[in-house]
JSON list of C-alpha atoms in Angstrom, two decimals:
[
{"chain": "K", "resi": 1, "resn": "GLU", "atom": "CA", "xyz": [81.06, 102.27, 106.34]},
{"chain": "K", "resi": 2, "resn": "ALA", "atom": "CA", "xyz": [80.86, 98.74, 104.97]},
{"chain": "K", "resi": 3, "resn": "GLN", "atom": "CA", "xyz": [84.13, 97.07, 105.34]},
{"chain": "K", "resi": 4, "resn": "VAL", "atom": "CA", "xyz": [86.05, 93.85, 105.73]},
{"chain": "K", "resi": 5, "resn": "THR", "atom": "CA", "xyz": [88.99, 94.05, 108.06]},
{"chain": "K", "resi": 6, "resn": "GLN", "atom": "CA", "xyz": [92.03, 91.73, 108.28]},
{"chain": "K", "resi": 7, "resn": "ASN", "atom": "CA", "xyz": [94.77, 91.47, 110.73]},
{"chain": "K", "resi": 8, "resn": "PRO", "atom": "CA", "xyz": [97.73, 91.43, 110.57]},
{"chain": "K", "resi": 9, "resn": "ARG", "atom": "CA", "xyz": [98.34, 93.09, 107.28]},
{"chain": "K", "resi": 10, "resn": "TYR", "atom": "CA", "xyz": [101.94, 91.83, 107.07]},
{"chain": "K", "resi": 11, "resn": "LEU", "atom": "CA", "xyz": [103.47, 88.84, 108.77]},
{"chain": "K", "resi": 12, "resn": "ILE", "atom": "CA", "xyz": [106.84, 87.01, 108.63]},
{"chain": "K", "resi": 13, "resn": "THR", "atom": "CA", "xyz": [107.07, 83.79, 110.41]},
{"chain": "K", "resi": 14, "resn": "VAL", "atom": "CA", "xyz": [109.00, 80.55, 110.33]},
{"chain": "K", "resi": 15, "resn": "THR", "atom": "CA", "xyz": [108.06, 77.12, 109.23]},
{"chain": "K", "resi": 16, "resn": "GLY", "atom": "CA", "xyz": [105.91, 75.25, 111.69]},
{"chain": "K", "resi": 17, "resn": "LYS", "atom": "CA", "xyz": [104.92, 78.13, 113.97]},
{"chain": "K", "resi": 18, "resn": "LYS", "atom": "CA", "xyz": [101.12, 78.31, 114.14]},
{"chain": "K", "resi": 19, "resn": "LEU", "atom": "CA", "xyz": [99.47, 81.51, 113.12]},
{"chain": "K", "resi": 20, "resn": "THR", "atom": "CA", "xyz": [96.01, 83.02, 112.81]},
{"chain": "K", "resi": 21, "resn": "VAL", "atom": "CA", "xyz": [94.84, 85.78, 110.52]},
{"chain": "K", "resi": 22, "resn": "THR", "atom": "CA", "xyz": [91.61, 87.40, 111.69]},
{"chain": "K", "resi": 23, "resn": "CYS", "atom": "CA", "xyz": [88.81, 88.52, 109.38]},
{"chain": "K", "resi": 24, "resn": "SER", "atom": "CA", "xyz": [85.77, 90.67, 110.39]},
{"chain": "K", "resi": 25, "resn": "GLN", "atom": "CA", "xyz": [82.98, 92.13, 108.43]},
{"chain": "K", "resi": 26, "resn": "ASN", "atom": "CA", "xyz": [80.33, 94.73, 109.51]},
{"chain": "K", "resi": 27, "resn": "MET", "atom": "CA", "xyz": [77.66, 94.11, 106.91]},
{"chain": "K", "resi": 28, "resn": "ASN", "atom": "CA", "xyz": [75.91, 91.06, 108.41]},
{"chain": "K", "resi": 29, "resn": "HIS", "atom": "CA", "xyz": [76.80, 88.99, 105.41]},
{"chain": "K", "resi": 30, "resn": "GLU", "atom": "CA", "xyz": [76.05, 85.24, 105.74]},
{"chain": "K", "resi": 31, "resn": "TYR", "atom": "CA", "xyz": [78.82, 84.21, 103.32]},
{"chain": "K", "resi": 32, "resn": "MET", "atom": "CA", "xyz": [82.44, 84.65, 103.92]},
{"chain": "K", "resi": 33, "resn": "SER", "atom": "CA", "xyz": [85.53, 83.15, 102.20]},
{"chain": "K", "resi": 34, "resn": "TRP", "atom": "CA", "xyz": [89.33, 83.22, 102.08]},
{"chain": "K", "resi": 35, "resn": "TYR", "atom": "CA", "xyz": [91.39, 83.59, 98.90]},
{"chain": "K", "resi": 36, "resn": "ARG", "atom": "CA", "xyz": [95.12, 83.46, 98.21]},
{"chain": "K", "resi": 37, "resn": "GLN", "atom": "CA", "xyz": [96.66, 85.35, 95.42]},
{"chain": "K", "resi": 38, "resn": "ASP", "atom": "CA", "xyz": [100.00, 84.12, 93.81]},
{"chain": "K", "resi": 39, "resn": "PRO", "atom": "CA", "xyz": [101.80, 85.50, 90.90]},
{"chain": "K", "resi": 40, "resn": "GLY", "atom": "CA", "xyz": [100.33, 84.44, 87.50]},
{"chain": "K", "resi": 41, "resn": "LEU", "atom": "CA", "xyz": [97.59, 82.51, 89.22]},
{"chain": "K", "resi": 42, "resn": "GLY", "atom": "CA", "xyz": [94.95, 84.94, 90.21]},
{"chain": "K", "resi": 43, "resn": "LEU", "atom": "CA", "xyz": [92.76, 84.49, 93.34]},
{"chain": "K", "resi": 44, "resn": "ARG", "atom": "CA", "xyz": [92.02, 80.90, 94.50]},
{"chain": "K", "resi": 45, "resn": "GLN", "atom": "CA", "xyz": [89.46, 80.12, 97.13]},
{"chain": "K", "resi": 46, "resn": "ILE", "atom": "CA", "xyz": [90.84, 78.32, 100.18]},
{"chain": "K", "resi": 47, "resn": "TYR", "atom": "CA", "xyz": [87.73, 77.97, 102.40]},
{"chain": "K", "resi": 48, "resn": "TYR", "atom": "CA", "xyz": [84.17, 79.32, 102.57]},
{"chain": "K", "resi": 49, "resn": "SER", "atom": "CA", "xyz": [81.42, 79.64, 105.06]},
{"chain": "K", "resi": 50, "resn": "MET", "atom": "CA", "xyz": [77.76, 79.96, 104.20]},
{"chain": "K", "resi": 51, "resn": "ASN", "atom": "CA", "xyz": [76.81, 80.82, 107.87]},
{"chain": "K", "resi": 52, "resn": "VAL", "atom": "CA", "xyz": [77.74, 80.43, 111.42]},
{"chain": "K", "resi": 53, "resn": "GLU", "atom": "CA", "xyz": [79.15, 76.86, 112.10]},
{"chain": "K", "resi": 54, "resn": "VAL", "atom": "CA", "xyz": [78.98, 76.03, 108.31]},
{"chain": "K", "resi": 55, "resn": "THR", "atom": "CA", "xyz": [82.35, 75.96, 106.53]},
{"chain": "K", "resi": 56, "resn": "ASP", "atom": "CA", "xyz": [83.60, 74.00, 103.56]},
{"chain": "K", "resi": 57, "resn": "LYS", "atom": "CA", "xyz": [86.73, 73.62, 101.53]},
{"chain": "K", "resi": 58, "resn": "GLY", "atom": "CA", "xyz": [87.49, 75.69, 98.47]},
{"chain": "K", "resi": 59, "resn": "ASP", "atom": "CA", "xyz": [89.96, 74.95, 95.71]},
{"chain": "K", "resi": 60, "resn": "VAL", "atom": "CA", "xyz": [93.19, 74.92, 97.75]},
{"chain": "K", "resi": 61, "resn": "PRO", "atom": "CA", "xyz": [92.33, 73.99, 101.40]},
{"chain": "K", "resi": 62, "resn": "GLU", "atom": "CA", "xyz": [95.41, 71.97, 102.27]},
{"chain": "K", "resi": 63, "resn": "GLY", "atom": "CA", "xyz": [97.40, 73.24, 105.25]},
{"chain": "K", "resi": 64, "resn": "TYR", "atom": "CA", "xyz": [94.50, 75.69, 106.41]},
{"chain": "K", "resi": 65, "resn": "LYS", "atom": "CA", "xyz": [91.72, 75.57, 108.85]},
{"chain": "K", "resi": 66, "resn": "VAL", "atom": "CA", "xyz": [88.92, 77.95, 109.51]},
{"chain": "K", "resi": 67, "resn": "SER", "atom": "CA", "xyz": [86.16, 78.49, 112.03]},
{"chain": "K", "resi": 68, "resn": "ARG", "atom": "CA", "xyz": [82.94, 80.45, 112.03]},
{"chain": "K", "resi": 69, "resn": "LYS", "atom": "CA", "xyz": [81.65, 80.91, 115.55]},
{"chain": "K", "resi": 70, "resn": "GLU", "atom": "CA", "xyz": [80.20, 84.33, 115.01]},
{"chain": "K", "resi": 71, "resn": "LYS", "atom": "CA", "xyz": [78.63, 85.77, 111.82]},
{"chain": "K", "resi": 72, "resn": "ARG", "atom": "CA", "xyz": [81.08, 88.62, 111.57]},
{"chain": "K", "resi": 73, "resn": "ASN", "atom": "CA", "xyz": [84.34, 86.80, 112.11]},
{"chain": "K", "resi": 74, "resn": "PHE", "atom": "CA", "xyz": [86.10, 84.13, 109.87]},
{"chain": "K", "resi": 75, "resn": "PRO", "atom": "CA", "xyz": [89.71, 83.56, 111.02]},
{"chain": "K", "resi": 76, "resn": "LEU", "atom": "CA", "xyz": [92.12, 81.64, 108.89]},
{"chain": "K", "resi": 77, "resn": "ILE", "atom": "CA", "xyz": [94.43, 79.26, 110.76]},
{"chain": "K", "resi": 78, "resn": "LEU", "atom": "CA", "xyz": [97.75, 77.88, 109.61]},
{"chain": "K", "resi": 79, "resn": "GLU", "atom": "CA", "xyz": [98.58, 75.13, 112.09]},
{"chain": "K", "resi": 80, "resn": "SER", "atom": "CA", "xyz": [102.07, 74.40, 110.66]},
{"chain": "K", "resi": 81, "resn": "PRO", "atom": "CA", "xyz": [103.00, 76.96, 107.97]},
{"chain": "K", "resi": 82, "resn": "SER", "atom": "CA", "xyz": [105.28, 76.05, 105.33]},
{"chain": "K", "resi": 83, "resn": "PRO", "atom": "CA", "xyz": [107.12, 78.16, 102.70]},
{"chain": "K", "resi": 84, "resn": "ASN", "atom": "CA", "xyz": [104.57, 77.30, 100.01]},
{"chain": "K", "resi": 85, "resn": "GLN", "atom": "CA", "xyz": [101.98, 79.10, 101.94]},
{"chain": "K", "resi": 86, "resn": "THR", "atom": "CA", "xyz": [103.87, 82.37, 101.43]},
{"chain": "K", "resi": 87, "resn": "SER", "atom": "CA", "xyz": [101.20, 84.42, 99.64]},
{"chain": "K", "resi": 88, "resn": "LEU", "atom": "CA", "xyz": [98.83, 87.35, 99.73]},
{"chain": "K", "resi": 89, "resn": "TYR", "atom": "CA", "xyz": [95.68, 86.43, 101.42]},
{"chain": "K", "resi": 90, "resn": "PHE", "atom": "CA", "xyz": [92.19, 88.11, 101.02]},
{"chain": "K", "resi": 91, "resn": "CYS", "atom": "CA", "xyz": [89.15, 87.55, 103.18]},
{"chain": "K", "resi": 92, "resn": "ALA", "atom": "CA", "xyz": [85.77, 88.42, 101.55]},
{"chain": "K", "resi": 93, "resn": "SER", "atom": "CA", "xyz": [82.10, 88.45, 102.40]},
{"chain": "K", "resi": 94, "resn": "MET", "atom": "CA", "xyz": [78.96, 88.76, 100.36]},
{"chain": "K", "resi": 95, "resn": "ILE", "atom": "CA", "xyz": [75.27, 88.36, 100.45]},
{"chain": "K", "resi": 96, "resn": "TRP", "atom": "CA", "xyz": [74.49, 84.81, 99.36]},
{"chain": "K", "resi": 97, "resn": "GLY", "atom": "CA", "xyz": [73.50, 84.63, 95.72]},
{"chain": "K", "resi": 98, "resn": "LEU", "atom": "CA", "xyz": [74.74, 88.15, 94.91]},
{"chain": "K", "resi": 99, "resn": "LYS", "atom": "CA", "xyz": [78.24, 88.12, 93.58]},
{"chain": "K", "resi": 100, "resn": "GLU", "atom": "CA", "xyz": [78.25, 91.83, 93.02]},
{"chain": "K", "resi": 101, "resn": "THR", "atom": "CA", "xyz": [78.04, 92.38, 96.82]},
{"chain": "K", "resi": 102, "resn": "GLN", "atom": "CA", "xyz": [81.37, 90.77, 97.43]},
{"chain": "K", "resi": 103, "resn": "TYR", "atom": "CA", "xyz": [83.63, 92.88, 99.50]},
{"chain": "K", "resi": 104, "resn": "PHE", "atom": "CA", "xyz": [87.25, 92.03, 99.99]},
{"chain": "K", "resi": 105, "resn": "GLY", "atom": "CA", "xyz": [89.52, 92.86, 102.89]},
{"chain": "K", "resi": 106, "resn": "PRO", "atom": "CA", "xyz": [92.79, 94.81, 102.22]},
{"chain": "K", "resi": 107, "resn": "GLY", "atom": "CA", "xyz": [94.87, 91.55, 102.22]},
{"chain": "K", "resi": 108, "resn": "THR", "atom": "CA", "xyz": [97.45, 89.92, 104.45]},
{"chain": "K", "resi": 109, "resn": "ARG", "atom": "CA", "xyz": [100.92, 89.47, 103.07]},
{"chain": "K", "resi": 110, "resn": "LEU", "atom": "CA", "xyz": [102.53, 86.27, 104.57]},
{"chain": "K", "resi": 111, "resn": "LEU", "atom": "CA", "xyz": [106.09, 85.31, 104.25]},
{"chain": "K", "resi": 112, "resn": "VAL", "atom": "CA", "xyz": [106.97, 81.87, 105.69]},
{"chain": "K", "resi": 113, "resn": "LEU", "atom": "CA", "xyz": [110.75, 81.31, 106.13]},
{"chain": "S", "resi": 1, "resn": "ASP", "atom": "CA", "xyz": [94.71, 74.39, 85.29]},
{"chain": "S", "resi": 2, "resn": "GLN", "atom": "CA", "xyz": [93.92, 78.07, 84.51]},
{"chain": "S", "resi": 3, "resn": "GLN", "atom": "CA", "xyz": [90.45, 78.33, 83.20]},
{"chain": "S", "resi": 4, "resn": "VAL", "atom": "CA", "xyz": [90.48, 82.03, 83.05]},
{"chain": "S", "resi": 5, "resn": "LYS", "atom": "CA", "xyz": [93.37, 83.83, 81.43]},
{"chain": "S", "resi": 6, "resn": "GLN", "atom": "CA", "xyz": [94.49, 87.35, 81.17]},
{"chain": "S", "resi": 7, "resn": "ASN", "atom": "CA", "xyz": [97.34, 87.15, 78.76]},
{"chain": "S", "resi": 8, "resn": "SER", "atom": "CA", "xyz": [98.53, 90.74, 79.14]},
{"chain": "S", "resi": 9, "resn": "PRO", "atom": "CA", "xyz": [100.12, 91.34, 82.51]},
{"chain": "S", "resi": 10, "resn": "SER", "atom": "CA", "xyz": [100.34, 95.07, 81.92]},
{"chain": "S", "resi": 11, "resn": "LEU", "atom": "CA", "xyz": [98.86, 97.74, 79.75]},
{"chain": "S", "resi": 12, "resn": "SER", "atom": "CA", "xyz": [99.78, 101.40, 79.40]},
{"chain": "S", "resi": 13, "resn": "VAL", "atom": "CA", "xyz": [97.61, 104.00, 77.80]},
{"chain": "S", "resi": 14, "resn": "GLN", "atom": "CA", "xyz": [97.45, 107.79, 77.54]},
{"chain": "S", "resi": 15, "resn": "GLU", "atom": "CA", "xyz": [94.84, 109.73, 79.50]},
{"chain": "S", "resi": 16, "resn": "GLY", "atom": "CA", "xyz": [91.69, 110.33, 77.53]},
{"chain": "S", "resi": 17, "resn": "ARG", "atom": "CA", "xyz": [92.22, 107.27, 75.29]},
{"chain": "S", "resi": 18, "resn": "ILE", "atom": "CA", "xyz": [90.54, 103.95, 75.33]},
{"chain": "S", "resi": 19, "resn": "SER", "atom": "CA", "xyz": [91.76, 101.10, 77.62]},
{"chain": "S", "resi": 20, "resn": "ILE", "atom": "CA", "xyz": [90.96, 97.61, 76.41]},
{"chain": "S", "resi": 21, "resn": "LEU", "atom": "CA", "xyz": [91.55, 94.75, 78.82]},
{"chain": "S", "resi": 22, "resn": "ASN", "atom": "CA", "xyz": [91.09, 91.20, 77.60]},
{"chain": "S", "resi": 23, "resn": "CYS", "atom": "CA", "xyz": [90.04, 87.89, 79.28]},
{"chain": "S", "resi": 24, "resn": "ASP", "atom": "CA", "xyz": [89.78, 84.42, 77.80]},
{"chain": "S", "resi": 25, "resn": "TYR", "atom": "CA", "xyz": [88.23, 81.46, 79.35]},
{"chain": "S", "resi": 26, "resn": "THR", "atom": "CA", "xyz": [88.40, 77.71, 78.43]},
{"chain": "S", "resi": 27, "resn": "ASN", "atom": "CA", "xyz": [85.11, 76.35, 79.95]},
{"chain": "S", "resi": 28, "resn": "SER", "atom": "CA", "xyz": [82.07, 76.86, 77.84]},
{"chain": "S", "resi": 29, "resn": "MET", "atom": "CA", "xyz": [79.93, 76.20, 80.88]},
{"chain": "S", "resi": 30, "resn": "PHE", "atom": "CA", "xyz": [80.81, 79.56, 82.35]},
{"chain": "S", "resi": 31, "resn": "ASP", "atom": "CA", "xyz": [77.68, 81.73, 82.33]},
{"chain": "S", "resi": 32, "resn": "TYR", "atom": "CA", "xyz": [78.45, 84.84, 84.41]},
{"chain": "S", "resi": 33, "resn": "PHE", "atom": "CA", "xyz": [81.42, 87.09, 84.31]},
{"chain": "S", "resi": 34, "resn": "LEU", "atom": "CA", "xyz": [82.69, 89.95, 86.46]},
{"chain": "S", "resi": 35, "resn": "TRP", "atom": "CA", "xyz": [85.46, 92.40, 86.49]},
{"chain": "S", "resi": 36, "resn": "TYR", "atom": "CA", "xyz": [87.19, 93.57, 89.61]},
{"chain": "S", "resi": 37, "resn": "LYS", "atom": "CA", "xyz": [89.55, 96.46, 90.24]},
{"chain": "S", "resi": 38, "resn": "LYS", "atom": "CA", "xyz": [92.31, 96.45, 92.68]},
{"chain": "S", "resi": 39, "resn": "TYR", "atom": "CA", "xyz": [94.40, 99.49, 94.08]},
{"chain": "S", "resi": 40, "resn": "PRO", "atom": "CA", "xyz": [97.70, 98.80, 95.82]},
{"chain": "S", "resi": 41, "resn": "ALA", "atom": "CA", "xyz": [97.34, 97.75, 99.52]},
{"chain": "S", "resi": 42, "resn": "GLU", "atom": "CA", "xyz": [93.56, 97.26, 99.01]},
{"chain": "S", "resi": 43, "resn": "GLY", "atom": "CA", "xyz": [91.23, 94.41, 98.26]},
{"chain": "S", "resi": 44, "resn": "PRO", "atom": "CA", "xyz": [89.54, 93.93, 94.91]},
{"chain": "S", "resi": 45, "resn": "THR", "atom": "CA", "xyz": [86.38, 95.79, 94.38]},
{"chain": "S", "resi": 46, "resn": "PHE", "atom": "CA", "xyz": [83.56, 94.89, 92.12]},
{"chain": "S", "resi": 47, "resn": "LEU", "atom": "CA", "xyz": [83.41, 96.94, 88.90]},
{"chain": "S", "resi": 48, "resn": "ILE", "atom": "CA", "xyz": [80.94, 95.36, 86.34]},
{"chain": "S", "resi": 49, "resn": "SER", "atom": "CA", "xyz": [79.36, 92.06, 85.41]},
{"chain": "S", "resi": 50, "resn": "ILE", "atom": "CA", "xyz": [77.79, 90.45, 82.48]},
{"chain": "S", "resi": 51, "resn": "SER", "atom": "CA", "xyz": [75.56, 87.50, 81.97]},
{"chain": "S", "resi": 52, "resn": "SER", "atom": "CA", "xyz": [75.89, 85.16, 79.03]},
{"chain": "S", "resi": 53, "resn": "ILE", "atom": "CA", "xyz": [72.47, 86.17, 77.75]},
{"chain": "S", "resi": 54, "resn": "LYS", "atom": "CA", "xyz": [73.97, 89.45, 76.86]},
{"chain": "S", "resi": 55, "resn": "ASP", "atom": "CA", "xyz": [76.97, 90.51, 74.69]},
{"chain": "S", "resi": 56, "resn": "LYS", "atom": "CA", "xyz": [77.38, 93.89, 76.22]},
{"chain": "S", "resi": 57, "resn": "ASN", "atom": "CA", "xyz": [76.86, 95.77, 79.53]},
{"chain": "S", "resi": 58, "resn": "GLU", "atom": "CA", "xyz": [77.64, 99.27, 80.08]},
{"chain": "S", "resi": 59, "resn": "ASP", "atom": "CA", "xyz": [78.25, 101.44, 83.24]},
{"chain": "S", "resi": 60, "resn": "GLY", "atom": "CA", "xyz": [79.37, 104.88, 82.67]},
{"chain": "S", "resi": 61, "resn": "ARG", "atom": "CA", "xyz": [82.85, 104.75, 81.30]},
{"chain": "S", "resi": 62, "resn": "PHE", "atom": "CA", "xyz": [83.04, 101.02, 81.62]},
{"chain": "S", "resi": 63, "resn": "THR", "atom": "CA", "xyz": [81.72, 98.52, 79.10]},
{"chain": "S", "resi": 64, "resn": "VAL", "atom": "CA", "xyz": [82.15, 94.84, 79.17]},
{"chain": "S", "resi": 65, "resn": "PHE", "atom": "CA", "xyz": [81.79, 92.88, 75.96]},
{"chain": "S", "resi": 66, "resn": "LEU", "atom": "CA", "xyz": [81.12, 89.11, 75.78]},
{"chain": "S", "resi": 67, "resn": "ASN", "atom": "CA", "xyz": [81.89, 86.87, 72.82]},
{"chain": "S", "resi": 68, "resn": "LYS", "atom": "CA", "xyz": [80.71, 83.41, 73.85]},
{"chain": "S", "resi": 69, "resn": "SER", "atom": "CA", "xyz": [81.71, 81.71, 70.65]},
{"chain": "S", "resi": 70, "resn": "ALA", "atom": "CA", "xyz": [85.32, 82.86, 71.17]},
{"chain": "S", "resi": 71, "resn": "LYS", "atom": "CA", "xyz": [85.19, 82.46, 74.89]},
{"chain": "S", "resi": 72, "resn": "HIS", "atom": "CA", "xyz": [86.44, 86.01, 75.23]},
{"chain": "S", "resi": 73, "resn": "LEU", "atom": "CA", "xyz": [85.40, 89.04, 77.19]},
{"chain": "S", "resi": 74, "resn": "SER", "atom": "CA", "xyz": [86.85, 92.50, 77.24]},
{"chain": "S", "resi": 75, "resn": "LEU", "atom": "CA", "xyz": [86.56, 95.54, 79.42]},
{"chain": "S", "resi": 76, "resn": "HIS", "atom": "CA", "xyz": [86.59, 98.94, 77.72]},
{"chain": "S", "resi": 77, "resn": "ILE", "atom": "CA", "xyz": [87.31, 102.06, 79.68]},
{"chain": "S", "resi": 78, "resn": "VAL", "atom": "CA", "xyz": [86.57, 105.27, 77.71]},
{"chain": "S", "resi": 79, "resn": "PRO", "atom": "CA", "xyz": [87.99, 107.78, 78.32]},
{"chain": "S", "resi": 80, "resn": "SER", "atom": "CA", "xyz": [90.73, 106.55, 80.51]},
{"chain": "S", "resi": 81, "resn": "GLN", "atom": "CA", "xyz": [91.79, 108.48, 83.56]},
{"chain": "S", "resi": 82, "resn": "PRO", "atom": "CA", "xyz": [94.88, 108.35, 85.79]},
{"chain": "S", "resi": 83, "resn": "GLY", "atom": "CA", "xyz": [92.61, 107.19, 88.62]},
{"chain": "S", "resi": 84, "resn": "ASP", "atom": "CA", "xyz": [91.87, 104.10, 86.56]},
{"chain": "S", "resi": 85, "resn": "SER", "atom": "CA", "xyz": [95.47, 102.91, 87.09]},
{"chain": "S", "resi": 86, "resn": "ALA", "atom": "CA", "xyz": [95.02, 99.61, 89.01]},
{"chain": "S", "resi": 87, "resn": "VAL", "atom": "CA", "xyz": [95.08, 95.87, 88.56]},
{"chain": "S", "resi": 88, "resn": "TYR", "atom": "CA", "xyz": [91.98, 94.51, 86.87]},
{"chain": "S", "resi": 89, "resn": "PHE", "atom": "CA", "xyz": [90.79, 90.95, 87.41]},
{"chain": "S", "resi": 90, "resn": "CYS", "atom": "CA", "xyz": [88.25, 89.06, 85.28]},
{"chain": "S", "resi": 91, "resn": "ALA", "atom": "CA", "xyz": [86.25, 86.32, 86.98]},
{"chain": "S", "resi": 92, "resn": "ALA", "atom": "CA", "xyz": [84.08, 83.62, 85.52]},
{"chain": "S", "resi": 93, "resn": "SER", "atom": "CA", "xyz": [81.34, 81.48, 87.19]},
{"chain": "S", "resi": 94, "resn": "TYR", "atom": "CA", "xyz": [78.88, 78.88, 86.19]},
{"chain": "S", "resi": 95, "resn": "THR", "atom": "CA", "xyz": [75.87, 80.71, 87.51]},
{"chain": "S", "resi": 96, "resn": "LYS", "atom": "CA", "xyz": [74.98, 84.10, 88.77]},
{"chain": "S", "resi": 97, "resn": "TYR", "atom": "CA", "xyz": [73.77, 82.86, 92.17]},
{"chain": "S", "resi": 98, "resn": "ASN", "atom": "CA", "xyz": [76.28, 80.26, 93.30]},
{"chain": "S", "resi": 99, "resn": "ASN", "atom": "CA", "xyz": [78.90, 81.94, 95.52]},
{"chain": "S", "resi": 100, "resn": "ASN", "atom": "CA", "xyz": [81.51, 79.21, 95.31]},
{"chain": "S", "resi": 101, "resn": "ASP", "atom": "CA", "xyz": [82.16, 78.89, 91.63]},
{"chain": "S", "resi": 102, "resn": "MET", "atom": "CA", "xyz": [84.21, 81.78, 90.69]},
{"chain": "S", "resi": 103, "resn": "ARG", "atom": "CA", "xyz": [87.41, 81.39, 88.71]},
{"chain": "S", "resi": 104, "resn": "PHE", "atom": "CA", "xyz": [89.78, 84.40, 88.66]},
{"chain": "S", "resi": 105, "resn": "GLY", "atom": "CA", "xyz": [92.30, 85.49, 86.06]},
{"chain": "S", "resi": 106, "resn": "ALA", "atom": "CA", "xyz": [95.82, 86.56, 87.08]},
{"chain": "S", "resi": 107, "resn": "GLY", "atom": "CA", "xyz": [95.07, 90.25, 86.47]},
{"chain": "S", "resi": 108, "resn": "THR", "atom": "CA", "xyz": [96.20, 92.90, 84.22]},
{"chain": "S", "resi": 109, "resn": "ARG", "atom": "CA", "xyz": [97.96, 96.07, 85.59]},
{"chain": "S", "resi": 110, "resn": "LEU", "atom": "CA", "xyz": [96.70, 99.23, 83.82]},
{"chain": "S", "resi": 111, "resn": "THR", "atom": "CA", "xyz": [98.63, 102.35, 83.90]},
{"chain": "S", "resi": 112, "resn": "VAL", "atom": "CA", "xyz": [96.98, 105.49, 82.68]},
{"chain": "S", "resi": 113, "resn": "LYS", "atom": "CA", "xyz": [99.60, 108.27, 81.86]},
{"chain": "S", "resi": 114, "resn": "PRO", "atom": "CA", "xyz": [98.62, 111.93, 82.25]}
]
């Protein structure tokens, strides 16, 4: 079954405590990305990766880092989380150039106190 | 700056009737549009798309209409079913083939009552 998995699904943390949200896809997609969803704002892209070792900033990259050492994995790193990073996060993957193939993970709900 | 707006946060319709979800955009350079459906505790899933060279695209019970002059698109679901209850997001992009240019609306929660 084609899928994108994220872990953890829910996380409560405190300001400044580094955390990593993992993302993995089993479709051999070159392209992966991270979004955050906030009330009234829709999905906004944080970072994306066009392939292994190729990453770039999206629209709201401040406070986040990513890495792409393997094709299937694309972790999102918050080095020093702050309350304004409280949000619902989605990882996604797709075949380059085919938006209709975009699969999203189930989401990670993060609360930063 | 919200370039894609879904002005109705929620919509409730009776089973069997038509659901019409609306989406407006501000940038006339947008050329390709998509609708996604999202159930609770799941990620969005692709539903239907339309290119600006068309004004209508149909897939089963789902039809998307595009009015470029009004910068408006709508998703029609006929007939609506309880399983259609979900949040629907519209997205706009500058081209069909660039992965990085999608702008999403805030979503409309559709409830279909039996």
